[in-house]
Each structure stands twice: as structure tokens, then as C-alpha cells.
Short mmCIF file of C-alpha atoms in Angstrom, two decimals:
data_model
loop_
_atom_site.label_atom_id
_atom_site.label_comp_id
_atom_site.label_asym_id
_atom_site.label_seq_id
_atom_site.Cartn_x
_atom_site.Cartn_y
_atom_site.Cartn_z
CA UNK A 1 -8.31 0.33 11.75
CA UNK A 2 -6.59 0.54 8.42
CA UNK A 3 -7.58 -0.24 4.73
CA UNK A 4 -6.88 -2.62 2.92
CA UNK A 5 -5.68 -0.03 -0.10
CA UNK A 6 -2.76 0.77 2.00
CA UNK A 7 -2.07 -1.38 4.15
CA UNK A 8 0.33 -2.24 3.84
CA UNK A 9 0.07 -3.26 3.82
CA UNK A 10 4.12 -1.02 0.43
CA UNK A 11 3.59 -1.81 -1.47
CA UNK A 12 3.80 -4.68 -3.72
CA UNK A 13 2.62 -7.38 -5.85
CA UNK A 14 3.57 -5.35 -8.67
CA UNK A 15 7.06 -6.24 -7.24
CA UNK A 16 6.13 -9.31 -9.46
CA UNK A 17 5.72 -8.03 -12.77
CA UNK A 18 8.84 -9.06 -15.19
CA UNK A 19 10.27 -5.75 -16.45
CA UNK A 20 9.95 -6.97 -20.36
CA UNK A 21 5.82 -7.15 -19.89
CA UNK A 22 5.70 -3.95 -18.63
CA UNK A 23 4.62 -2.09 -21.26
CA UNK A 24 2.89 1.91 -21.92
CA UNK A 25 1.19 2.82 -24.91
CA UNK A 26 1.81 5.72 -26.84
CA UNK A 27 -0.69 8.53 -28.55
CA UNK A 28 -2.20 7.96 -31.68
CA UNK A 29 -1.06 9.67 -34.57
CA UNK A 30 -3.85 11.74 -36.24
CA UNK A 31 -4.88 9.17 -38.74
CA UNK A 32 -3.21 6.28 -37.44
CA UNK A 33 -5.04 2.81 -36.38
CA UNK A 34 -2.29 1.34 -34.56
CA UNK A 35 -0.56 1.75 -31.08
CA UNK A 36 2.63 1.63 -30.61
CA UNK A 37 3.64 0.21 -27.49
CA UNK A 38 7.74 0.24 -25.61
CA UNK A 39 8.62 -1.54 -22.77
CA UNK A 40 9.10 0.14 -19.27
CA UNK A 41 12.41 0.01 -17.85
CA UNK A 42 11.97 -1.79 -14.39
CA UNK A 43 15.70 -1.83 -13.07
CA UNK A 44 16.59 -4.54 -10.65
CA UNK A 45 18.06 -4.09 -7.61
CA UNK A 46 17.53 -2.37 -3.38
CA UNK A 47 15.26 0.72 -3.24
CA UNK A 48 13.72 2.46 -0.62
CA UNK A 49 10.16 4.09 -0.13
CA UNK A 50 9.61 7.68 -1.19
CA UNK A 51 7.75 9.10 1.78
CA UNK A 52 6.94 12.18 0.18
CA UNK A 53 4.86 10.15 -2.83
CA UNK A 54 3.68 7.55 -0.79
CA UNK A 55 0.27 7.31 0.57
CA UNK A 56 -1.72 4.62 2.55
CA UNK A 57 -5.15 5.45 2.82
CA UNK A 58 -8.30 3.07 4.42
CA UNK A 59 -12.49 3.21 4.11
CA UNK A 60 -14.90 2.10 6.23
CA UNK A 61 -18.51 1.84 6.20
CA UNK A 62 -20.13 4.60 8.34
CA UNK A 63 -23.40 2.60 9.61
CA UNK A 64 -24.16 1.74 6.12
CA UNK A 65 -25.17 5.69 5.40
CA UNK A 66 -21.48 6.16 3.39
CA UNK A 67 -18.23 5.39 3.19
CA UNK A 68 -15.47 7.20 5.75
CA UNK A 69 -11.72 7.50 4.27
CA UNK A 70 -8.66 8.06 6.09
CA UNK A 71 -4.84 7.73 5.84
CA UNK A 72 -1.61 7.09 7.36
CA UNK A 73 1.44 8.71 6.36
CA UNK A 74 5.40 8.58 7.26
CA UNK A 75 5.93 5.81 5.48
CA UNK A 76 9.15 3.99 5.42
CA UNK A 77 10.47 0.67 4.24
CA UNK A 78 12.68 -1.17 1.74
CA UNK A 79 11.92 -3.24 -2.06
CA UNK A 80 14.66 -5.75 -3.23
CA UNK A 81 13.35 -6.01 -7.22
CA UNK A 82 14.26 -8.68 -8.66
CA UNK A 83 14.18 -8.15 -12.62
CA UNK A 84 14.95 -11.48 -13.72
CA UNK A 85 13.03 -13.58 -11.03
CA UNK A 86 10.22 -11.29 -10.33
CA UNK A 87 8.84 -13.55 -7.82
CA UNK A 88 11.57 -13.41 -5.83
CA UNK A 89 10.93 -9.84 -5.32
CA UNK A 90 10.57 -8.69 -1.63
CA UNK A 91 8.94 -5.43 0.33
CA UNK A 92 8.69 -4.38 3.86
CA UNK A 93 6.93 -1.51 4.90
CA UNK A 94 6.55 0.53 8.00
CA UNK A 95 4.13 3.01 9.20
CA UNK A 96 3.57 5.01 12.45
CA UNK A 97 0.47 4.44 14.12
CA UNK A 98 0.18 7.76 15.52
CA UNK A 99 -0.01 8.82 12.05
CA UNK A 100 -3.10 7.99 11.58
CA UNK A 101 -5.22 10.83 10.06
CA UNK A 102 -9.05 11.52 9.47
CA UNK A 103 -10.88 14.62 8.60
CA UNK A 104 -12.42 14.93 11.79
CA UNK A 105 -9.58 16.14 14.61
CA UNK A 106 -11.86 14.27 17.42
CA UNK A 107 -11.89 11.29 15.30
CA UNK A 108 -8.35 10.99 14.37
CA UNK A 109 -7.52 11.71 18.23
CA UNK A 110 -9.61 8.38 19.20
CA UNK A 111 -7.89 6.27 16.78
CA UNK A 112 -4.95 6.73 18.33
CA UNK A 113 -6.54 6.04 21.78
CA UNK A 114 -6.35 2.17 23.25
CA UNK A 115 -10.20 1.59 22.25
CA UNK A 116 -8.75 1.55 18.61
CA UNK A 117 -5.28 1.08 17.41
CA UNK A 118 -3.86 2.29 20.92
CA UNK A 119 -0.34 3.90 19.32
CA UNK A 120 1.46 4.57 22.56
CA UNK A 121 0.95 0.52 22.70
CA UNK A 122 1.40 -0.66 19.39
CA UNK A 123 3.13 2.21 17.42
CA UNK A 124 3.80 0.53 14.17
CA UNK A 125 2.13 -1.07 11.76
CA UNK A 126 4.20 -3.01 9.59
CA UNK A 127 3.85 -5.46 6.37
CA UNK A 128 6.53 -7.75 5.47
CA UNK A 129 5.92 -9.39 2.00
CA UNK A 130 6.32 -13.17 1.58
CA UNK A 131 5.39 -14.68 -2.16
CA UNK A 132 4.70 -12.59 -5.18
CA UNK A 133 2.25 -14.51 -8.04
CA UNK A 134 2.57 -12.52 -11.20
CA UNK A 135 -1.52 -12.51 -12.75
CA UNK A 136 -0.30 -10.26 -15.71
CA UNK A 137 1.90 -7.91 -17.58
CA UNK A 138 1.67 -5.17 -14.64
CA UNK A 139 -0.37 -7.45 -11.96
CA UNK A 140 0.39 -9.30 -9.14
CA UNK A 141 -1.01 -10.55 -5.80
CA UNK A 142 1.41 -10.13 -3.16
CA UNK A 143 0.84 -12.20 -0.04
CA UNK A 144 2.90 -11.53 3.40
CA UNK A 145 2.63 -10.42 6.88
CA UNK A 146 0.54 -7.91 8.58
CA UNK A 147 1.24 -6.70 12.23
CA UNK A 148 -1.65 -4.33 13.17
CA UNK A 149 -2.58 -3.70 16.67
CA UNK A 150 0.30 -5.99 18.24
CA UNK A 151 -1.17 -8.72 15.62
CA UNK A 152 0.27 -10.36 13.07
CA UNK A 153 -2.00 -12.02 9.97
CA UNK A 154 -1.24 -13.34 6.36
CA UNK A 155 -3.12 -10.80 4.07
CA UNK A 156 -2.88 -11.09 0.34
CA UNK A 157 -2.86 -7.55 -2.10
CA UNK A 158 -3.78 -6.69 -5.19
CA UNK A 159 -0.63 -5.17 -6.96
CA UNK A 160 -0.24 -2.92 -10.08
CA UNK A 161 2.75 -1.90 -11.89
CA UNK A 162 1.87 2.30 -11.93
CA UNK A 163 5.35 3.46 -14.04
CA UNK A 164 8.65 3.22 -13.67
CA UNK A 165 11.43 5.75 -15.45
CA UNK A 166 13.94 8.25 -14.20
CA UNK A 167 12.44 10.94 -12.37
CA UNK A 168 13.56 14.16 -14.25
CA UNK A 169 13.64 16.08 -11.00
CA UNK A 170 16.31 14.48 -8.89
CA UNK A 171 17.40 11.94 -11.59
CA UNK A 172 16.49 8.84 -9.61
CA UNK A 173 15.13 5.41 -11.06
CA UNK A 174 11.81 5.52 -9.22
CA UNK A 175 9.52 3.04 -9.46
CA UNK A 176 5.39 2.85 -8.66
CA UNK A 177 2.58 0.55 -7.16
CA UNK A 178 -0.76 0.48 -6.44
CA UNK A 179 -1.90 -1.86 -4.17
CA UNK A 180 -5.51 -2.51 -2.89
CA UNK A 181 -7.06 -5.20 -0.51
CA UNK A 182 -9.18 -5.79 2.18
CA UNK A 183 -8.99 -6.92 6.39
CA UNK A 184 -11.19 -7.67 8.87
CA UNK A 185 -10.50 -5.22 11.38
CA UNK A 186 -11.59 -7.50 14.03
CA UNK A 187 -9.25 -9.98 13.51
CA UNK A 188 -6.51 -7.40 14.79
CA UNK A 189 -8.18 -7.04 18.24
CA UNK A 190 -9.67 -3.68 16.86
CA UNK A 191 -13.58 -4.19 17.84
CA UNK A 192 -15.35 -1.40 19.15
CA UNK A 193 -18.95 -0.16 16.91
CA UNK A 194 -18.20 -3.28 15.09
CA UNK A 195 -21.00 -3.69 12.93
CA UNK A 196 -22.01 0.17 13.28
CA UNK A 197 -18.53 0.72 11.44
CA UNK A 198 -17.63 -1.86 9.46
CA UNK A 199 -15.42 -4.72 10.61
CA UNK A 200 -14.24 -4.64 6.89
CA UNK A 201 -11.52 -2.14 6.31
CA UNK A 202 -10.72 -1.25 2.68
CA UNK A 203 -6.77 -0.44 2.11
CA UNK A 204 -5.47 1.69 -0.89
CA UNK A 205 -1.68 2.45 -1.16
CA UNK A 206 0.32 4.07 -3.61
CA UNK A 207 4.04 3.19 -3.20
CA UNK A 208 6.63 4.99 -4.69
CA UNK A 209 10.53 3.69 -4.07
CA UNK A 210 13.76 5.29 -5.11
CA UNK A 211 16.88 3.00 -6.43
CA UNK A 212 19.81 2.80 -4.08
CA UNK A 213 22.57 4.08 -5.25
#
């Protein structure tokens, strides 16, 4: 059961976005009208996910009373940018099943279970990117592969280009997307309380990746 602002799901339609539209807008002066605006440095080239500022999260409707978040984390995978071609731009992302994660312990424990995603039987959930269709300066819909539950389906995600820039911490070219969508949880062989809790299943991510050196 994930959502679709994970999923996968890494994390990427913004993969799309040609690094000369990127662009950020800077403060207003005190008594200026106009905003400046630079372009964001998107470097080409292999990077890798940044576990520790990477999260894939997923909502579903909790018999229509409100809506129940939660997340999976230990994220790996790879981006191949592609500066001059955006849409050649490719993502594949890989997440642990067992690390699923809810705020109920009893909850999170069934998830894992072989009523829902079953982990010991299907321990990763995976999303493999296939065509990138750049919608605007820092959008994209990124359409590919998702193996959930021993499945595989075509899902197609909303990117956005978050910021890209040297992080002045470690010094690496780091680059960020946010990427929404939606599945049908059903569809994956994941059924049970479907329509108490909804078959839909929102997914949220927010991919960081590092440049390879």
C-alpha cells in the first residue's frame, strides 16, 4: 500500500527539466518593482539517491472519516541527468518493503504481513523510469515502471524541479525533486478493507541525489 507521492515511485519527472529554464527568483529590493531572476545550475551527468534527504511517504482514506499518512524509508537508487537532452534523463529507485512505517506500531506490523504488502515475499518495491515529457521550466511527468507487491504497472508522476546547487556541507552537486501521483492499490494484488480504506493510494516523494564523482 504505498502513495502515489513517493512512490516511487525517485524520483523524477523533474529529471526532464532543461537546466537553462530552471530558474529562482531573488528578494526584492526595498523599493524595487522588478525580480531578478538566475538560472539554476543543473549539472549533467550519474548521481545517486541521498538516503538521508529522501523521503517517500503515502495517504489513504481512513473510511472516509480522514486521511492516514505513512512512509517508507531506505531509499536507494541511481539518476543519469541528461542536461542537454533532458528527456533522455533516466531514474531507478529502490525501497525496502519492510520499511514501511505508520504511526501506529500494530499498524505498521500488518503492513508488512502477507494480507498487505507481505515483505518477507516481496521485499522491494522498485520504480524504473521510462519517458520524461517536460510540461514546464521545472515540470515534468515522468512515466515508468512500478513493481509493488510482486507486480509490475506503468504509473505516470508528477515531477518538480525543488533546487539544485552545491551543498555547502559536504561540497556535493546535489540535486532535488518532488514527485506526486496516484495508484490503485488494488491493481498490485493489495485488497483487503478495500473500499473501507481506500483502493486509491496517494504517493509524495522528495528525492534528493548526489553527483558521482
Amino acid at each position: 500500500m504505498i502513495r502515489r507521492h513517493l512512490l516511487f515511485p525517485i524520483l523524477a519527472a523533474a529529471l526532464a527539466v532543461a537546466p537553462a529554464a530552471f530558474a529562482e527568483t531573488a528578494p526584492k529590493a526595498a523599493k524595487a518593482a522588478a525580480v531578478k531572476t538566475e538560472p539554476v545550475k543543473v549539472e549533467s551527468g550519474a548521481y545517486a539517491v541521498d538516503p538521508d534527504h529522501t523521503q517517500v511517504g503515502f495517504v489513504v482514506s481512513h473510511m472516509g472519516f480522514s486521511a492516514f499518512r505513512g512512509r517508507l524509508g531506505d531509499v536507494s537508487g541511481t539518476l543519469q541527468l541528461d542536461g542537454a537532452d533532458p528527456a533522455k534523463s533516466k531514474f531507478d529507485i529502490k525501497l525496502p518493503t519492510a520499511s514501511v512505517n505508520t504511526p501506529v506500531d500494530k499498524l505498521t506490523e500488518e503492513l508488512k504481513a502477507s494480507d498487505w504488502l507481505d515483505a518477507k515475499a516481496h521485499p522491494e518495491i522498485r520504480f524504473t523510469s521510462q519517458a520524461v515529457d517536460v510540461t514546464g521550466p521545472r515540470q515534468a511527468k515522468v512515466t515508468g515502471e512500478l513493481t509493488l507487491h510482486g507486480v509490475t504497472k506503468t504509473v505516470t508522476l508528477d515531477a518538480r524541479l525543488h533546487g539544485a546547487g552545491v551543498n555547502p556541507l559536504n561540497k556535493k552537486v546535489t540535486v532535488g525533486f518532488d514527485l506526486t501521483g496516484t495508484i490503485k492499490r488494488s491493481e498490485f494484488g493489495v485488497t483487503k478493507y478495500v473500499p473501507l480504506i481506500s483502493d486509491e493510494v496517494g504517493l509524495e516523494i522528495s528525492a534528493a541525489f548526489e553527483k558521482q564523482n
